[in-house]
Coordinates of C-alpha atoms and ligand atoms in Angstrom, one line a residue:
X1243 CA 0.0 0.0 0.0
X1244 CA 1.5 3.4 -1.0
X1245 CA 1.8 6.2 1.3
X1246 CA -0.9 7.8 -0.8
X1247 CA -3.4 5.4 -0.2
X1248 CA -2.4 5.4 3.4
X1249 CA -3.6 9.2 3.8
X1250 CA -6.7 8.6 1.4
X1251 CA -7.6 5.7 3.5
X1252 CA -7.0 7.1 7.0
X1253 CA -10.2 8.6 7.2
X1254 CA -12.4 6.8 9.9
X1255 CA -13.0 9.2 13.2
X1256 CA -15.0 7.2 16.0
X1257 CA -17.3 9.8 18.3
X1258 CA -17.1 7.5 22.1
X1259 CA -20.0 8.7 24.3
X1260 CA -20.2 7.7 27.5
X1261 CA -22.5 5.4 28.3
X1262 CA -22.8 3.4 31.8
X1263 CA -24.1 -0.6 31.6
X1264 CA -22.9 -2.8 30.1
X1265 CA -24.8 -6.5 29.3
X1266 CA -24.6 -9.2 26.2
X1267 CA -23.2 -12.5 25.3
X1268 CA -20.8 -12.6 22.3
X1269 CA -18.5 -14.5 20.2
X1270 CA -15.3 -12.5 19.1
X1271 CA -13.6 -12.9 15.8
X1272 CA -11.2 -15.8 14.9
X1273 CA -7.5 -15.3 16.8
X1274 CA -5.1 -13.4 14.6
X1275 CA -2.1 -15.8 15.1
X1276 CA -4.0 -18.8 14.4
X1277 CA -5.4 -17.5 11.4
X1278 CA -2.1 -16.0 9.7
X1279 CA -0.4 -19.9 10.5
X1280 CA -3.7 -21.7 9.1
X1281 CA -3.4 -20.1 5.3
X1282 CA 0.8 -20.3 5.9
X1283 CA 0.7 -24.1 6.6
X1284 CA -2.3 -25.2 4.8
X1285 CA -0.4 -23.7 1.5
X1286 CA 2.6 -25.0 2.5
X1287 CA 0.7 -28.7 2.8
X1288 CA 0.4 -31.2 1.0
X1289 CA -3.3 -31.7 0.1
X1290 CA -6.9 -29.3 1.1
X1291 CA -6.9 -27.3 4.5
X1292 CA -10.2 -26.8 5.9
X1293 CA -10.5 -23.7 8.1
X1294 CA -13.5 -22.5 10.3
X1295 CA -13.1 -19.7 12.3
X1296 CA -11.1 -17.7 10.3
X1297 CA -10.9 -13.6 11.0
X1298 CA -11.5 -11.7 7.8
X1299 CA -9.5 -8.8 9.0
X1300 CA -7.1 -7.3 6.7
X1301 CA -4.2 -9.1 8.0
X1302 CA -5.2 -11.9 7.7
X1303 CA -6.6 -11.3 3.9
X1304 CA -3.1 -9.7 3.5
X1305 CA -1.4 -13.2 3.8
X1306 CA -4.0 -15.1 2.0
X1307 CA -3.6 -12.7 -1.2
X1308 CA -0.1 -13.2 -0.4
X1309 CA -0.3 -17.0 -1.1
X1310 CA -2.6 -16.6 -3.9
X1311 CA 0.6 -14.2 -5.6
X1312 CA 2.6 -17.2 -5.5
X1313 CA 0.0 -19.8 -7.1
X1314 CA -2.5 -21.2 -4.4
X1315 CA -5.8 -21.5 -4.6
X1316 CA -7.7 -20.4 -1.7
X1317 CA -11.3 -20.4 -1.7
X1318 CA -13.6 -18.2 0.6
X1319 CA -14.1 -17.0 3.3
X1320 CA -17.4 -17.3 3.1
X1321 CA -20.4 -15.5 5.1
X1322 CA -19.7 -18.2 7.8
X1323 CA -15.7 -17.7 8.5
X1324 CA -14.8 -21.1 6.5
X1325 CA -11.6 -21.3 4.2
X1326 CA -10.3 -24.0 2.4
X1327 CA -6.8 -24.1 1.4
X1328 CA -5.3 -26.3 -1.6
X1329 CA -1.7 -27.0 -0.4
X1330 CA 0.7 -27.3 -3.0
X1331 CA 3.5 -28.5 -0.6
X1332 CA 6.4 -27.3 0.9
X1333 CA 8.0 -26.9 -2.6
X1334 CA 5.0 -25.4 -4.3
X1335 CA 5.0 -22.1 -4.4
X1336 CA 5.9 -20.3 -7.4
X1337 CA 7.7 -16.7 -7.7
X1338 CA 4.7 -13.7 -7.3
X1339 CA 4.9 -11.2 -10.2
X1340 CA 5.0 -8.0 -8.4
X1341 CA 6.0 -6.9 -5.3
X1342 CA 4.1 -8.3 -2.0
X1343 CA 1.9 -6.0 -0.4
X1344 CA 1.7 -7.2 3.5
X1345 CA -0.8 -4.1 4.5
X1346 CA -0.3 -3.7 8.4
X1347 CA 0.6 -7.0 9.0
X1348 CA 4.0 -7.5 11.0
X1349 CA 3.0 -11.2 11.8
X1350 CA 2.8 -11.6 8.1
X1351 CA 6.3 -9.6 7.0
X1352 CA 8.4 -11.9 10.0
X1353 CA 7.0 -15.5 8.8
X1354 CA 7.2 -14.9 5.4
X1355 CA 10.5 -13.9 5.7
X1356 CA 11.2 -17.2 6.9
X1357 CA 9.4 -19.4 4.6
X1358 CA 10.3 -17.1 2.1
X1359 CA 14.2 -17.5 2.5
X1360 CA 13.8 -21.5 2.1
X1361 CA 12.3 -20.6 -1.8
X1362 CA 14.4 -20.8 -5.2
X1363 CA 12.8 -17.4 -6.3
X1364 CA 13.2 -14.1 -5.7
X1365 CA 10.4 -11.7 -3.6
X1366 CA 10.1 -8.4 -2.1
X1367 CA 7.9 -7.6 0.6
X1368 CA 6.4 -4.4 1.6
X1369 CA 3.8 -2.6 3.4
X1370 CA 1.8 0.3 4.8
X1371 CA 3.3 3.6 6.3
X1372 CA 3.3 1.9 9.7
X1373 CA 4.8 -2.2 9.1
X1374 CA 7.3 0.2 6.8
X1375 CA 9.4 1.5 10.1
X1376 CA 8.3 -1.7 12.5
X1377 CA 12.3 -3.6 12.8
X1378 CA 13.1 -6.3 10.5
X1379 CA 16.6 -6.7 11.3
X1380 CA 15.1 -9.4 14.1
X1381 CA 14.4 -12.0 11.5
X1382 CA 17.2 -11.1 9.3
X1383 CA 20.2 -11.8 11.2
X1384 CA 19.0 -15.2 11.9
X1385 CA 18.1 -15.7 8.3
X1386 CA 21.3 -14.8 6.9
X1387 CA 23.0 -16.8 10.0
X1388 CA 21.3 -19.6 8.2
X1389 CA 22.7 -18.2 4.9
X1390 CA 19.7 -16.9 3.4
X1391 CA 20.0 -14.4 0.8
X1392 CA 17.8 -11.9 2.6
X1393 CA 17.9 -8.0 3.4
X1394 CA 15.8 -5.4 4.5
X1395 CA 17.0 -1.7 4.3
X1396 CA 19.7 -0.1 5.7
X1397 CA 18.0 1.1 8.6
X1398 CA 16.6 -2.1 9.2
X1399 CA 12.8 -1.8 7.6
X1400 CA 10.9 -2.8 4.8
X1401 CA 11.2 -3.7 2.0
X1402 CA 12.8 -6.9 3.1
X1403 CA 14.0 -8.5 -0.5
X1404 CA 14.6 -11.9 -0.5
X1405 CA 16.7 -13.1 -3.8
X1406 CA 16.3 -16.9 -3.3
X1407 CA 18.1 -19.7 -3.0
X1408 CA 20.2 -21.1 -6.2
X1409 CA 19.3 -24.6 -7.2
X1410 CA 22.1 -26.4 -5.6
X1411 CA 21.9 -24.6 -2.1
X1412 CA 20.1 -25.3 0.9
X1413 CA 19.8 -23.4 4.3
X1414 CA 22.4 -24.3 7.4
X1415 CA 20.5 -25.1 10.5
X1416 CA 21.4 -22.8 13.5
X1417 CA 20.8 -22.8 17.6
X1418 CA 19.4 -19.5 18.1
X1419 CA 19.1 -18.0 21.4
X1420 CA 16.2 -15.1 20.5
X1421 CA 17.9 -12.0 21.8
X1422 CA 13.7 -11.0 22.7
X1423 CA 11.2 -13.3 23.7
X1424 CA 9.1 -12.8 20.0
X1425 CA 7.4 -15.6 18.9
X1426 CA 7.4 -13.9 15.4
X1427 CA 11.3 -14.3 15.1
X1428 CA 11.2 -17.8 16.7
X1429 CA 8.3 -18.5 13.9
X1430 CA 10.7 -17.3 11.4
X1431 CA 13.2 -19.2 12.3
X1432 CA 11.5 -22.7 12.8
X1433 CA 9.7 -22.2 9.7
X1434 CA 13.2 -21.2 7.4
X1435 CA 14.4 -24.7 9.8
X1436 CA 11.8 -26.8 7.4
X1437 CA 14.2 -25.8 4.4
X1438 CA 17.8 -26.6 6.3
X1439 CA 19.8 -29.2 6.7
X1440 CA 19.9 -30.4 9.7
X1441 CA 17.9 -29.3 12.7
X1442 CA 17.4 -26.5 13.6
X1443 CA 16.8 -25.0 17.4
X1444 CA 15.5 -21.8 18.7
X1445 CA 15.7 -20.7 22.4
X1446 CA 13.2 -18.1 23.9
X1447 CA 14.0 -16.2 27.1
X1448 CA 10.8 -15.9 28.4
X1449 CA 7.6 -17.9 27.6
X1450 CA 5.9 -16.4 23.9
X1451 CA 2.9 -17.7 22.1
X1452 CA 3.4 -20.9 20.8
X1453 CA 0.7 -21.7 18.4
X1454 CA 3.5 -22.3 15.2
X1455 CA 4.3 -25.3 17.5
X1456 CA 1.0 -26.4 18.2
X1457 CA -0.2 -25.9 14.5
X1458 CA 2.9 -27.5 12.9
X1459 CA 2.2 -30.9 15.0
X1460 CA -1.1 -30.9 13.7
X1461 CA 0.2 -30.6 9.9
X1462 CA 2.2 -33.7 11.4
X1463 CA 5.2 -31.9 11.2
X1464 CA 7.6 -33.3 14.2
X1465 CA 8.6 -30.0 16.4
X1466 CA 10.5 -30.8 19.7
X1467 CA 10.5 -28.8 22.9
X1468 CA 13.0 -29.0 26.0
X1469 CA 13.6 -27.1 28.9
X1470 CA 17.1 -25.4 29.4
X1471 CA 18.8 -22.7 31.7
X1472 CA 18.2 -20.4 29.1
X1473 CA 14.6 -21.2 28.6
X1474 CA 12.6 -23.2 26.5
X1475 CA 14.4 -24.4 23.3
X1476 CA 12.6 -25.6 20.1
X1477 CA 13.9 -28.2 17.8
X1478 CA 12.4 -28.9 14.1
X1479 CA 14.5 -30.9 11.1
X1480 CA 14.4 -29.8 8.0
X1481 CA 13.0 -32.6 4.9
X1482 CA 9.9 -33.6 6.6
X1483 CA 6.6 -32.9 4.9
X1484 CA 3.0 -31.3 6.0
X1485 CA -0.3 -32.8 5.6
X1486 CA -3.5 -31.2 5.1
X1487 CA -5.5 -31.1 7.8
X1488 CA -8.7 -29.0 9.5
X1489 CA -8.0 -26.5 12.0
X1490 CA -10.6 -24.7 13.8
X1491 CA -9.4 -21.4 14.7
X1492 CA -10.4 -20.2 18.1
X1493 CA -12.3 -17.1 19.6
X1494 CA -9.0 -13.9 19.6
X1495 CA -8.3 -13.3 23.3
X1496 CA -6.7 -9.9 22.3
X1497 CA -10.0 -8.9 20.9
X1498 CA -12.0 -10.4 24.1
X1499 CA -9.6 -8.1 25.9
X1500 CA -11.2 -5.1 24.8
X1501 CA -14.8 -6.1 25.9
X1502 CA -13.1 -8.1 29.3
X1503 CA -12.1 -4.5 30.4
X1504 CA -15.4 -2.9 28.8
X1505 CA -17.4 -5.4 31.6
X1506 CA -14.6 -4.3 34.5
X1507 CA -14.6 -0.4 34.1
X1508 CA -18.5 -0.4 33.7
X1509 CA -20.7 0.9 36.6
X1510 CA -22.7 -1.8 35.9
X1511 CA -23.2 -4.9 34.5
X1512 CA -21.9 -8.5 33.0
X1513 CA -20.7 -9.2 29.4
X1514 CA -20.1 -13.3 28.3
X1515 CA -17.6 -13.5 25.7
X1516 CA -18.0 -17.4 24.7
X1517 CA -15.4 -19.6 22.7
X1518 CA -12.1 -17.0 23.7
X1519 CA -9.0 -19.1 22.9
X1520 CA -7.1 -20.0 26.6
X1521 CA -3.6 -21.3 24.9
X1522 CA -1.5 -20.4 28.3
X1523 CA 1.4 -18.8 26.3
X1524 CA -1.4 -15.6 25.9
X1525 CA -4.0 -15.3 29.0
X1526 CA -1.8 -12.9 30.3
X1527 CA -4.6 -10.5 30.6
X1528 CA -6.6 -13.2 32.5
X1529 CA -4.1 -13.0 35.3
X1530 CA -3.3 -9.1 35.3
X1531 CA -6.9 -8.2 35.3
X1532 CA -7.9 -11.1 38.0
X1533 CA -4.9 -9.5 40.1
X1534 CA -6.7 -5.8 39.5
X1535 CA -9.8 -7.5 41.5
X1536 CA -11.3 -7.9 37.9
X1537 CA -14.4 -10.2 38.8
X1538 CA -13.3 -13.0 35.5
X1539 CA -15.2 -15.9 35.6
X1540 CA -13.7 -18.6 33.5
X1541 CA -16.2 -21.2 32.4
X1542 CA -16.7 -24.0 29.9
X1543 CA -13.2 -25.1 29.6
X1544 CA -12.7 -27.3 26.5
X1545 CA -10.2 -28.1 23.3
X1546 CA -11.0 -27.3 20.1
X1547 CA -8.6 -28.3 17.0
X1548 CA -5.9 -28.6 19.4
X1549 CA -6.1 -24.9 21.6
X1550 CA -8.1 -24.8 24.7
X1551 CA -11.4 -22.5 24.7
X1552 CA -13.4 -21.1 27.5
X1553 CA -16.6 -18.7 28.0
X1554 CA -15.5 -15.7 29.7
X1555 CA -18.1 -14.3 32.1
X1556 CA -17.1 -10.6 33.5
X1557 CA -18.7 -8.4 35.5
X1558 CA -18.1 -4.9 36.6
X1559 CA -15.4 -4.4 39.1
X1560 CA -13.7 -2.3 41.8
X1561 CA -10.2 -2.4 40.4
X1562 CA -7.1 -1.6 42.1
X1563 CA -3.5 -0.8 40.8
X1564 CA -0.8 -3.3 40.6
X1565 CA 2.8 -3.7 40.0
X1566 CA 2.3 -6.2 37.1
X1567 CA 4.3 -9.3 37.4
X1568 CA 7.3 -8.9 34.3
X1569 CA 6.3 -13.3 33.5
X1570 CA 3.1 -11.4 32.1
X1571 CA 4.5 -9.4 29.7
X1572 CA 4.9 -11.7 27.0
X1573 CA 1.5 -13.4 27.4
X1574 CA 0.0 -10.1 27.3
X1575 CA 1.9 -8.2 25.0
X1576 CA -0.7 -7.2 22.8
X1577 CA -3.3 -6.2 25.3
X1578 CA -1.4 -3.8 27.1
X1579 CA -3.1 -0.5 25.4
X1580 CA -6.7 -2.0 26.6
X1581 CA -5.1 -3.0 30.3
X1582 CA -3.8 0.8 30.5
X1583 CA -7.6 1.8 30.2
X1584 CA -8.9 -1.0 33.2
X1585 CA -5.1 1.1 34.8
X1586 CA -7.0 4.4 34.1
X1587 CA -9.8 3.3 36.0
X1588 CA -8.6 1.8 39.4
X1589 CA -7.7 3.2 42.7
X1590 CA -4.2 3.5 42.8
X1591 CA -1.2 3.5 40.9
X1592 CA -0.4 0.4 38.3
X1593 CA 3.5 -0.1 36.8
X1594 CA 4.6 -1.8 34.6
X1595 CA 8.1 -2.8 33.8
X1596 CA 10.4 -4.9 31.2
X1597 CA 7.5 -3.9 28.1
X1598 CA 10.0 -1.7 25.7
X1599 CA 9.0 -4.5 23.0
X1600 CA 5.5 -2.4 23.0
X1601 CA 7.5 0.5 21.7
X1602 CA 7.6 -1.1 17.9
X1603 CA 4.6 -1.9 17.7
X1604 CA 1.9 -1.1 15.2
X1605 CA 2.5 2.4 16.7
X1606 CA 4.8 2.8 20.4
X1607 CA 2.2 1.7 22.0
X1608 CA 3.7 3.4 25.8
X1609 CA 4.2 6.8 24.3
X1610 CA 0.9 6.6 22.5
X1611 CA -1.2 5.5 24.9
X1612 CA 0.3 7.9 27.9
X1613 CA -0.5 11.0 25.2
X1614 CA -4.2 9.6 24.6
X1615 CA -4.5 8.8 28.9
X1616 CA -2.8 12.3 29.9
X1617 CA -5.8 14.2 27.4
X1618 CA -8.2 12.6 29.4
X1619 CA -7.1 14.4 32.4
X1620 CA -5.0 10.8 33.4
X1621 CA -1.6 10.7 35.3
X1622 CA 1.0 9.0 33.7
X1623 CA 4.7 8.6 33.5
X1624 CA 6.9 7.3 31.3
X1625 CA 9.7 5.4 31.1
X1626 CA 12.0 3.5 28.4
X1627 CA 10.3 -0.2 29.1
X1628 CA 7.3 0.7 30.9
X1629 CA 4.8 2.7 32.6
X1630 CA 3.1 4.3 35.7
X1631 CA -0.4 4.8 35.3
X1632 CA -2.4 6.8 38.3
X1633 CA -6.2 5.7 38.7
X1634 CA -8.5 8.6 38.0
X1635 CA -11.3 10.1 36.5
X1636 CA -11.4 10.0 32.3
X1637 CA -12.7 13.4 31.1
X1638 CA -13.4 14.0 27.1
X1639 CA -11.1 15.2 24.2
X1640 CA -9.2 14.3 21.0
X1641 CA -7.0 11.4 21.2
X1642 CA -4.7 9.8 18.3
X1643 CA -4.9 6.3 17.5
X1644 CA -1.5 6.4 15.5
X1645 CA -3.2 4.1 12.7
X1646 CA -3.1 1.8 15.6
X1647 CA -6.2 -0.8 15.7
X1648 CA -5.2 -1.7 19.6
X1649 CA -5.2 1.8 20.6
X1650 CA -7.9 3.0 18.8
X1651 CA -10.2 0.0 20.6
X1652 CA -8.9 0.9 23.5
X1653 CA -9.7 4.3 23.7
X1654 CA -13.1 3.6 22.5
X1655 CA -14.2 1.7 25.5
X1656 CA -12.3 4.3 28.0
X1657 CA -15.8 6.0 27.2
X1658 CA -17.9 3.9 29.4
X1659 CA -15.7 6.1 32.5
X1660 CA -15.6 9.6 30.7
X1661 CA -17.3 12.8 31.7
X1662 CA -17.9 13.5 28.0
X1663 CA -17.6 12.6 24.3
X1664 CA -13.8 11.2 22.9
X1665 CA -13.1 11.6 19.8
X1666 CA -10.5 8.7 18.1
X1667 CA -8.3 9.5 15.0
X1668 CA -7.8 7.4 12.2
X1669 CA -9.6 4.6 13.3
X1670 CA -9.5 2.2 9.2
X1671 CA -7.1 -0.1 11.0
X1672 CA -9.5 -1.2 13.3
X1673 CA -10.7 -3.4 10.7
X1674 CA -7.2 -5.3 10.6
X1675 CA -7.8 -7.4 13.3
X1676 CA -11.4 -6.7 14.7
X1677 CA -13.9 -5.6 11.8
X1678 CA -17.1 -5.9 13.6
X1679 CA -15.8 -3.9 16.6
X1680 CA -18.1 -1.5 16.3
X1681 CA -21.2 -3.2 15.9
X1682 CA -20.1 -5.6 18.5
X1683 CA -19.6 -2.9 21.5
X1684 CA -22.6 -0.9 20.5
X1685 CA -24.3 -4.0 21.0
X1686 CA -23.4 -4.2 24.4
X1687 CA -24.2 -1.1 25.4
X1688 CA -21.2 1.3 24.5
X1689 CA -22.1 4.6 22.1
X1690 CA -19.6 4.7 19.2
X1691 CA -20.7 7.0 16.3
X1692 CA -18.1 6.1 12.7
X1693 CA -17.9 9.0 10.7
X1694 CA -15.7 8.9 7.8
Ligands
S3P1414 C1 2.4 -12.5 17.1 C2 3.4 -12.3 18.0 C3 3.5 -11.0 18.8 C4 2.3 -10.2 18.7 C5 1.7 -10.1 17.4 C6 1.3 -11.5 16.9 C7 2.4 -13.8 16.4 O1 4.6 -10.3 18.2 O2 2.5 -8.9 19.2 O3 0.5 -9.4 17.4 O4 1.3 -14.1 15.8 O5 3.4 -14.5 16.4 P1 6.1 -10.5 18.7 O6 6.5 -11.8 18.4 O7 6.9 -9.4 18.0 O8 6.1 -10.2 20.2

């Protein structure tokens, strides 16, 4: 997407008013992670995906158009979130004719980098004004470690240009110790693994989402854990093959996250968000908010295609500040702009520490959230990794969403605590991961107006 059609398209204001109860039952869109691996592995398989549960958001159509580029056919999704993928193999794809277009989608950029690098053709990868300054140099310098022929530019960003293996070379495994616990650069490098000789290992220091694991075994591709010293270290060879399978994508907790703090900062009322996906690399919210006094009822417990699901039942609460435990970071890293907001509404002060991976971001997520909070008449100070957030009382005004989805949500339900109206900026990438947002929240009770 050219800058051009960034500004043309960055058009969507949300009006918040504040409203006060809360009440509704709802299913949230398909989980973001899950979805991006399902069209990645069922391409990469040999034989027809089924999907169910899919999110249309434009991420996630970012990677299937992707895919199509290089020659698979991928039907839907239909009205009911079902996609079928026709694998063509690990060997299968063929070289795209133009330049990739990844949209917002950093998930997207830092897999397909990986995959990308074990291909015999060259590709360049690209994206909108924001993924264009987000760091690439994470999944580079693994990728060339591996002898890839892959670069981004010189200041580390997109494009990242990959010119392809020549026929008689293969990637070297390595044993990677991730210098940050991302589980889009350990993706990238398990997935270029599938292409080495040899095998492969990459070793997180601290605990990250771990669905490329989980959704690789179920394309029966072997993937080996241990513990070490270090932390947890994941093995894959390179030469074995994956099989179609059907993969049912759970309920996104991120975007449960937004309505689990929508039923906590209410004055009144209970919201039940049913099928929310409970893998325990990401129900890090779960456990800050439940430490906040957040009254989170977790019900229904069950697996589904291999992730366990729950029913969420939350009810407005009288939440306090804590100093959030640093283990949490990772399994909440995308739902810190939304727990800011449940910060903004307790008694007391909430810190947080050890979170400077939220500064590249689809925006820096500290920086823009403290300018949106201290509009609003909220304390806050900043620091390189983290945050203090004093409890208070949310006001109205203007805030910035950065072309942020996260923070735009999230300033849209601070309205349920406001004295007055807030008005959100460029709100179009809301629809990247959560395109019914809107409609979904008002249904519950909240007061967003869209005007473009
Ligand atoms: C994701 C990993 C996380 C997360 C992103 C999705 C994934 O990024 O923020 O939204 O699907 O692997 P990092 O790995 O950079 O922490």
């Amino acid at each position: 997407m050219s800058n051009l059609q960034d500004k043309k398209n960055n058009t969507l204001t949300i009006t918040a008013k504040p409203s006060n109860k809360v009440s509704g039952n709802i299913l949230v869109p398909g989980d973001k992670s899950c979805s991006h691996r399902s069209i990645m592995f069922g391409a990469l398989a040999e034989g027809t995906t089924h999907i169910s549960g899919f999110l249309p958001g434009q991420d996630c159509l970012a990677t299937m158009n992707t895919f199509k580029a290089m020659g698979i056919e991928i039907e839907g999704p239909d009205s009911e979130h079902n996609v079928t993928v026709h694998g063509k193999g690990l060997h299968g794809l063929s070289k795209p004719e133009a330049l990739l277009d990844i949209g917002n989608s950093g998930t997207s950029i830092r897999l397909l980098s990986g995959i990308l690098a074990g291909q015999r053709f060259e590709t360049r990868m690209a994206g909108d004004n924001s993924l264009n300054k987000r760091p690439m140099g994470r999944v580079i310098t693994p990728l060339q470690l591996m002898g890839a022929n892959i670069t981004a530019a010189s200041d580390g960003t997109p494009p990242v240009v990959c010119s392809g293996l020549a026929a008689d070379e293969k990637l070297n495994a390595i044993d990677y110790l991730l210098p940050m616990a991302s589980a889009q650069v350990k993706s990238c490098v398990l997935l270029a693994g599938m292409y080495a000789n040899g095998t492969t290992s990459v070793t997180e220091p601290g605990i990250t989402r771990d669905h490329t694991e989980r959704m690789l075994t179920a394309f029966g591709y072997p993937v080996k854990s241990i513990e070490t010293e270090q932390g947890k270290k994941i093995s894959i060879e390179g030469g074995h093959k994956l099989t179609a399978c059907d993969i049912q994508v759970p309920g996104d907790i991120s975007s449960a996250t937004f309505f689990m703090v929508a039923g906590l900062i209410a004055k009144e009322g209970q919201i039940t968000i049913r099928n929310v996906g409970m893998n325990p690399t990401r129900i890090g919210a779960i456990n800050i908010l439940q430490q906040m006094n957040g009254k989170i009822l977790v019900t229904n417990e069950r697996l589904a295609g291999g992730e366990p699901v729950a029913d969420l039942v939350v009810s407005s609460s009288p939440l306090k500040g804590i100093d959030i435990d640093e283990r949490d970071v990772p399994l909440a890293i995308d739902e810190f702009p939304a727990i800011f907001i449940a910060a903004a509404c307790a008694t007391g002060i909430t810190r947080l520490r050890g979170a400077e991976e939220l500064r590249v971001k689809e925006s820096d997520r500290i920086q823009a959230m403290a300018d949106g909070l201290v509009e609003l008449g909220i304390d806050c100070t900043v620091y390189p990794d983290g945050i203090d957030i004093t409890g208070g009382q949310l006001t109205s005004g203007t805030v910035e969403s950065h072309d942020d989805h996260r923070i735009a949500m999230s300033f849209a339900i601070s309205s349920l605590r406001a004295t007055g109206e807030i008005t959100i900026l460029e709100c179009d990438n809301v629809a990247t991961s959560f395109p019914n947002f809107v409609a979904l929240a008002n249904q519950v009770g909240l007061t967003l107006i869209p005007n473009n």
